[in-house]
Tab-separated table of C-alpha atoms and ligand atoms in Angstrom:
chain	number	residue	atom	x	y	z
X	1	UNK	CA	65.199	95.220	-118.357
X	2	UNK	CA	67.843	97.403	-119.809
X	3	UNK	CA	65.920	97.666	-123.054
X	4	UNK	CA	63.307	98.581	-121.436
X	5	UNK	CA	64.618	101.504	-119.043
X	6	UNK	CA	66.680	102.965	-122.327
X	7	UNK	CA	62.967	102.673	-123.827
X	8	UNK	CA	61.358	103.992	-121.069
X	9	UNK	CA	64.269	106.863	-120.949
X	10	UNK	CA	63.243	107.655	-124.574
X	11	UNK	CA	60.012	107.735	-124.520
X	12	UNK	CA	59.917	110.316	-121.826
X	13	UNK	CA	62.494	112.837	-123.480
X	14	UNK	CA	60.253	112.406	-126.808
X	15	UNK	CA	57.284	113.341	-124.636
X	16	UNK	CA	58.940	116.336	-123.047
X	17	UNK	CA	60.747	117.656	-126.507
X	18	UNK	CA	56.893	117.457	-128.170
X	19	UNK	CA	55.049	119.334	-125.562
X	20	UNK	CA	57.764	122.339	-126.129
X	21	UNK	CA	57.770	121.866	-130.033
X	22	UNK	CA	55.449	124.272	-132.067
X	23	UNK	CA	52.953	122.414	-134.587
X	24	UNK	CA	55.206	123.276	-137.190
X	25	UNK	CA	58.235	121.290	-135.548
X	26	UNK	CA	55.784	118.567	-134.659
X	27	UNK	CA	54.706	117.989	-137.928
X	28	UNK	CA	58.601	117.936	-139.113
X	29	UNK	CA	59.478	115.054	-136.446
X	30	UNK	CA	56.379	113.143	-137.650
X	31	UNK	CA	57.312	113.337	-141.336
X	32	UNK	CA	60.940	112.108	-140.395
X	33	UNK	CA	59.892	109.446	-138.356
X	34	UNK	CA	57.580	108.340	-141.132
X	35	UNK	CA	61.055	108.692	-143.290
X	36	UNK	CA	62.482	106.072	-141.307
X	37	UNK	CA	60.091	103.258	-141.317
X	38	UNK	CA	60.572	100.364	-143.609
X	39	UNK	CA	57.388	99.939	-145.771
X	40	UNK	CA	55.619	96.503	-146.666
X	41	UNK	CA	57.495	95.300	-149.735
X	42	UNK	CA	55.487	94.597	-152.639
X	43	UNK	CA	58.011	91.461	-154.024
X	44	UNK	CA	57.195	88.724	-151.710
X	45	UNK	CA	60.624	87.428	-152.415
X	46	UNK	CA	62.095	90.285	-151.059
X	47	UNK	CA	63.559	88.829	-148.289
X	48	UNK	CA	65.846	91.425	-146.604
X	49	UNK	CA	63.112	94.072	-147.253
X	50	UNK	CA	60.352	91.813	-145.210
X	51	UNK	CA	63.055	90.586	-142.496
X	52	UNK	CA	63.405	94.292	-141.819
X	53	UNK	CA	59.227	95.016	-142.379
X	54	UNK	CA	58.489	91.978	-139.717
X	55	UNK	CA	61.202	92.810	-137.471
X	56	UNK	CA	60.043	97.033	-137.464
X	57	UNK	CA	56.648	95.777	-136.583
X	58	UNK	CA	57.984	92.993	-133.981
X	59	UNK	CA	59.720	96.239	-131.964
X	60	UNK	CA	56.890	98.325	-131.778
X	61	UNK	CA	54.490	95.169	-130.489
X	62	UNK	CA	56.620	94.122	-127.378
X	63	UNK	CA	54.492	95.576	-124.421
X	64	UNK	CA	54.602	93.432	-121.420
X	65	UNK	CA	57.929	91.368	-122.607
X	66	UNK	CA	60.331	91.475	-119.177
X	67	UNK	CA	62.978	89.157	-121.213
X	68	UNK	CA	65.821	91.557	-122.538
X	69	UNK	CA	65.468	90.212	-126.200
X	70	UNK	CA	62.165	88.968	-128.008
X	71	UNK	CA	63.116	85.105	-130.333
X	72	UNK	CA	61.840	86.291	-133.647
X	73	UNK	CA	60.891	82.796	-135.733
X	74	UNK	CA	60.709	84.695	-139.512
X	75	UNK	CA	59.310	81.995	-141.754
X	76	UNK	CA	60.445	81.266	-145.480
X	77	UNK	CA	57.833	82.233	-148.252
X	78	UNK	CA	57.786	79.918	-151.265
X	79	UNK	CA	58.052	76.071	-152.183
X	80	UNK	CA	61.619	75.944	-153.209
X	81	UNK	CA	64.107	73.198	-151.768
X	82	UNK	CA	66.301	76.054	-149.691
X	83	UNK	CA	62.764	77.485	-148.363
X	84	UNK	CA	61.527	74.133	-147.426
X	85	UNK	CA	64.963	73.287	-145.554
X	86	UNK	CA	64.965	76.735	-144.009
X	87	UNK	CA	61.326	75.989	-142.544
X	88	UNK	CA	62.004	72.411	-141.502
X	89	UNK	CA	65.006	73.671	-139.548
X	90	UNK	CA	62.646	76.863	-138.558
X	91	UNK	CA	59.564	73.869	-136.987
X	92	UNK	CA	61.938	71.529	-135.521
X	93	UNK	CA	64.112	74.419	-133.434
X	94	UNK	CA	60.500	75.795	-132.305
X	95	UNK	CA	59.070	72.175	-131.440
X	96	UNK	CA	62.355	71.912	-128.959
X	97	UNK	CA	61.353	75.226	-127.647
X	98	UNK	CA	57.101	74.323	-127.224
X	99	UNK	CA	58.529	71.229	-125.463
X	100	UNK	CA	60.783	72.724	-123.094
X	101	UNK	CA	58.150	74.879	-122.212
X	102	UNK	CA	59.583	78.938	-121.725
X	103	UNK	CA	60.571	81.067	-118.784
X	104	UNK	CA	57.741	83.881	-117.845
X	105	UNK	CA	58.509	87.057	-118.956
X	106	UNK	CA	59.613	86.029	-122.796
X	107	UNK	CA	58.252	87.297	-125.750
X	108	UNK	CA	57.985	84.472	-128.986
X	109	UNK	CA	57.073	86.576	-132.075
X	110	UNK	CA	56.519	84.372	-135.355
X	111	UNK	CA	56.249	86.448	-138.935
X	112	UNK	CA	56.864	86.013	-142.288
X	113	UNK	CA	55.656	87.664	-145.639
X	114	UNK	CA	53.374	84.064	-146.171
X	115	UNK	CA	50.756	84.672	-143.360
X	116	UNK	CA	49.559	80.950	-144.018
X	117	UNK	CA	52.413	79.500	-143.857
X	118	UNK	CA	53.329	81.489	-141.031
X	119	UNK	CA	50.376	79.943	-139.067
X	120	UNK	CA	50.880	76.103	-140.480
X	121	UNK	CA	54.252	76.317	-138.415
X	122	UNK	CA	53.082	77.544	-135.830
X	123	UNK	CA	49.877	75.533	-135.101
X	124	UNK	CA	52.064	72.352	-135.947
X	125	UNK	CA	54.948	73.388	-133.429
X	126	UNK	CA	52.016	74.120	-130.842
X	127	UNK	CA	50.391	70.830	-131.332
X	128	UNK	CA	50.263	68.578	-127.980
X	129	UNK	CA	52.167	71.578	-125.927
X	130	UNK	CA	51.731	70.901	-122.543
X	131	UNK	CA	49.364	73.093	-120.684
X	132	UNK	CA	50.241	75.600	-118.713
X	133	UNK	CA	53.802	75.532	-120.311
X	134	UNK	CA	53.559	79.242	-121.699
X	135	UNK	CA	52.145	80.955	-118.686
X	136	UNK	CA	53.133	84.314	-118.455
X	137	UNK	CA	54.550	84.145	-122.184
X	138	UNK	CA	53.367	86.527	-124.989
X	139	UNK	CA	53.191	84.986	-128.179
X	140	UNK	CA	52.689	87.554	-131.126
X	141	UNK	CA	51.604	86.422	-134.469
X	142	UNK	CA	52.707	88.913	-137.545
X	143	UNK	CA	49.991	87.491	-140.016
X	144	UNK	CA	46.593	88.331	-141.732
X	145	UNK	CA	43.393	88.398	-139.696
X	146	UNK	CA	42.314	85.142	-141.926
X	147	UNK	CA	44.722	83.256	-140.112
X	148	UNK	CA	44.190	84.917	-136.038
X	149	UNK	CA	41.991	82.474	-134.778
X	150	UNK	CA	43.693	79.353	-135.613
X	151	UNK	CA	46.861	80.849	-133.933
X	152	UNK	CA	44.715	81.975	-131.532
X	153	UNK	CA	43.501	78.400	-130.830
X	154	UNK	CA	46.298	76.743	-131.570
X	155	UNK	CA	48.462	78.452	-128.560
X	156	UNK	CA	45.954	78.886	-126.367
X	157	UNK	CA	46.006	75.436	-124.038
X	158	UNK	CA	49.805	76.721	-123.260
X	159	UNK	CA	48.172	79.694	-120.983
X	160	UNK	CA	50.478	82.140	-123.254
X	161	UNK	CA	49.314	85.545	-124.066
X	162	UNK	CA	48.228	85.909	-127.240
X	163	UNK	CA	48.925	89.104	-129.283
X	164	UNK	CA	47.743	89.787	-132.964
X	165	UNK	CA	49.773	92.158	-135.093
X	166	UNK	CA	48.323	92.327	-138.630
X	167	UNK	CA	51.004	93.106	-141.543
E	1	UNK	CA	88.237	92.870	-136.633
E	2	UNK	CA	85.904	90.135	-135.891
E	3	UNK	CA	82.187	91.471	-135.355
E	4	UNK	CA	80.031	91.723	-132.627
E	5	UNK	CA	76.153	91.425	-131.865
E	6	UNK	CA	74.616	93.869	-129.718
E	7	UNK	CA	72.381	93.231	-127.224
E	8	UNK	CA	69.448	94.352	-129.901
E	9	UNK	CA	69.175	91.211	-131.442
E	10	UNK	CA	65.403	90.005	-131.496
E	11	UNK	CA	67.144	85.717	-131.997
E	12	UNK	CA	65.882	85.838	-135.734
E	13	UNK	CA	68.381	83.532	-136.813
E	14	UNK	CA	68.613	85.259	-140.242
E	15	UNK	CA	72.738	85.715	-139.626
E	16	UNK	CA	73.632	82.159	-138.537
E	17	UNK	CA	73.002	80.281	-141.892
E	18	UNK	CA	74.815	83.497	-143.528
E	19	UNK	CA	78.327	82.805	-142.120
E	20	UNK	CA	80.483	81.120	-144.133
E	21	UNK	CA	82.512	80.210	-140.378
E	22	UNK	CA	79.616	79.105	-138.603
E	23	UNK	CA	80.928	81.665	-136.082
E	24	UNK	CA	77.545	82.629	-135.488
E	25	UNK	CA	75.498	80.817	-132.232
E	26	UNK	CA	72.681	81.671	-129.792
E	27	UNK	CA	74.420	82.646	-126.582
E	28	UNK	CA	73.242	82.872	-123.096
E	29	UNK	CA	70.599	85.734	-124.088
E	30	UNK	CA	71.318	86.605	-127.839
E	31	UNK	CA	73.539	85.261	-130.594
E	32	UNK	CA	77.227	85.777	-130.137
E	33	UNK	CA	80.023	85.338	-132.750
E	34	UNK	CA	83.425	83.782	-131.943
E	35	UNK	CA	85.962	85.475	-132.664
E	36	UNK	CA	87.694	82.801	-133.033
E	37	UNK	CA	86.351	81.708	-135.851
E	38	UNK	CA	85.457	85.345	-137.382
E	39	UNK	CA	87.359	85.929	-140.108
E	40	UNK	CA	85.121	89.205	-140.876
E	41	UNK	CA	84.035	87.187	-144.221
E	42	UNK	CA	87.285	87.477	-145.584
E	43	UNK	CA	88.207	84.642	-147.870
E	44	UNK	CA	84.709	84.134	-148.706
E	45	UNK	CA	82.747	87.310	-149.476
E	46	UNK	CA	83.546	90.444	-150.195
E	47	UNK	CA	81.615	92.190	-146.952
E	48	UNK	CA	80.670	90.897	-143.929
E	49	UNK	CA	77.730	88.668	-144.647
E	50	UNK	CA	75.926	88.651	-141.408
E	51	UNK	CA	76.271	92.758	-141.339
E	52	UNK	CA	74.086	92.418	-144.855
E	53	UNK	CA	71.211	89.900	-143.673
E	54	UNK	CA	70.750	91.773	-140.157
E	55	UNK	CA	67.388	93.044	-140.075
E	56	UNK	CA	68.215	95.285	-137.410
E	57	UNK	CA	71.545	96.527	-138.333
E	58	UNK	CA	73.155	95.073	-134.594
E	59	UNK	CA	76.326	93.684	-135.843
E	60	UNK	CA	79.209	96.206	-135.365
E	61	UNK	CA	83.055	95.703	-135.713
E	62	UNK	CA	84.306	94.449	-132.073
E	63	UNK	CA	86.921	97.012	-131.278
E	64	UNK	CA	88.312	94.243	-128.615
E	65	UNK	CA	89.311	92.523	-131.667
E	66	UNK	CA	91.646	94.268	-134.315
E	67	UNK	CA	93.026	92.414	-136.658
E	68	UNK	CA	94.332	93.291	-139.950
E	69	UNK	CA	93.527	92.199	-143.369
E	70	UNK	CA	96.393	89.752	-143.581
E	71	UNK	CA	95.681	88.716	-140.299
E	72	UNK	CA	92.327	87.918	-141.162
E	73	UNK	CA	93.073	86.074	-144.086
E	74	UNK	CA	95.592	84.077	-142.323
E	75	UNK	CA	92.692	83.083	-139.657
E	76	UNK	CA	90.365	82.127	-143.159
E	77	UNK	CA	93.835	79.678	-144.222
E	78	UNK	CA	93.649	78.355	-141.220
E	79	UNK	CA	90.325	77.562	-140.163
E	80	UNK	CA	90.353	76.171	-144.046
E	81	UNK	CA	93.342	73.484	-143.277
E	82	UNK	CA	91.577	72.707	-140.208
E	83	UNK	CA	88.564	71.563	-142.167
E	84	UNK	CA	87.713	67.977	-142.534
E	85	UNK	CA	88.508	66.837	-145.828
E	86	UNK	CA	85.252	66.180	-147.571
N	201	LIG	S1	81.547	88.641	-140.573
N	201	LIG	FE1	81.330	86.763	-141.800
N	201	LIG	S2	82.626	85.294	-140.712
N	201	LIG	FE2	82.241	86.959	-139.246
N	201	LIG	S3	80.426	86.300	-138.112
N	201	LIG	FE3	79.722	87.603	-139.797
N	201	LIG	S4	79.190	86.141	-141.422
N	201	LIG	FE4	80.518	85.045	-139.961
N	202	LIG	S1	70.351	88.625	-137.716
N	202	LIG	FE1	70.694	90.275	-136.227
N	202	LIG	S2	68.844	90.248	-134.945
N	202	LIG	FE2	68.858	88.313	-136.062
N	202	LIG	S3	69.897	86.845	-134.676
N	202	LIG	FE3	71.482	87.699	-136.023
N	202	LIG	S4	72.286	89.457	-134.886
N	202	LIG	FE4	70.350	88.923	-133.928
């Protein structure tokens, strides 16, 4: 809740400073905001640039969350033995968490630069949840629109609220 | 100094494989790092590993915990002879 008054607290003095900025000073605030965002990286092994990518998009998609902190599940791209044990560690911590079942109020985001692989982990964590065990949960999927409805599906007998953010 | 997380951790997980210490867990909300076991990376990297993998830059230096160089790298010797012999 913190977050979110600090957020709310924010977005009210940017609202105020705006409306008594000229066009001129408007368009300066908008080019150094654009300064500051992390772009998509073009290396798909890049994997600080995308953690940072995913994560920038993560924080501008968490409407609704009540939780103080989102769990971001980033998913290795690639077939190599570390990415492999990095994603088998990565299914088997969220297959505890879809069997526990989550408090209302949290926010589960799940990303990665691989938008397929992305959505093989989650529809196998998801697989056999218990319904109703995600009410009042938003899941958000950082992916391609190929891969939506699956997720989509995949989540849905959990009652969580699904949220698309494409990459 | 050992580090700290701030409460703007999204849980990625990126920094907990990263330490060298496994100082690194999820806490009650977010992940914490024991200072105990925080030896700032010294003895096994030359900066703060966790600090570098970070995607949102939330790991400062905990000013509840000074400690100098030496002191650090007394903590690394330490936690090494404490290791189980493999
Ligand atoms: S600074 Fe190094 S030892 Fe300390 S928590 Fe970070 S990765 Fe671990
Ligand atoms: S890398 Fe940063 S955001 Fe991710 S769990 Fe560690 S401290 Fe939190």
């Amino acid at each position: 809740m913190r977050k979110f008054a600090l957020l709310a607290a924010v977005a009210l003095a940017a609202a105020l400073t705006l409306s008594a900025c000229s066009k001129h000073e408007d368009e300066q605030q908008a080019a150094s905001a654009q300064a500051a965002q992390v772009t998509r990286p073009a290396d798909k092994n890049d994997t600080e640039g995308w953690n940072k990518y995913l994560v920038q998009l993560l924080q501008k998609n968490l409407q609704g969350m009540s939780a103080s902190q989102p769990y971001a599940y980033l998913v290795t791209p690639g077939d190599t033995d570390e990415a492999k044990a990095q994603n088998d560690r990565q299914l088997s911590t969220v297959q505890d968490t879809v069997a526990r079942g989550v408090l209302p109020g949290n926010l589960l985001a799940f990303a990665g630069p691989d938008s397929a692989k992305t959505a093989d982990l989650v529809v196998t964590a998801f697989t056999g949840a218990k319904a109703g065990s995600f009410k009042d949960v938003i899941v958000l999927f950082i992916g391609d629109q190929a891969d939506q409805q699956r997720v989509e599906e995949a989540i849905k007998p959990t009652g969580a609220t699904f949220r698309f953010v494409q990459m | 100094m050992s580090l700290k997380i701030l409460d703007t951790c999204v849980n990625c997980d990126v920094c907990e494989p990263a330490c060298p210490n496994k100082a690194i867990s999820l806490g009650e909300q977010f992940y914490v790092i024991d200072p105990a076991l925080c030896t700032e990376c010294v003895g096994h990297h030359d900066e703060p590993q966790c600090m570098v993998v970070c995607p949102v830059e939330c790991i400062i230096t905990d000013p509840e915990h000074i400690e100098s160089h030496d002191q650090l790298d007394l903590k690394y010797r330490q936690l090494m002879a404490m290791e189980p012999a493999a």
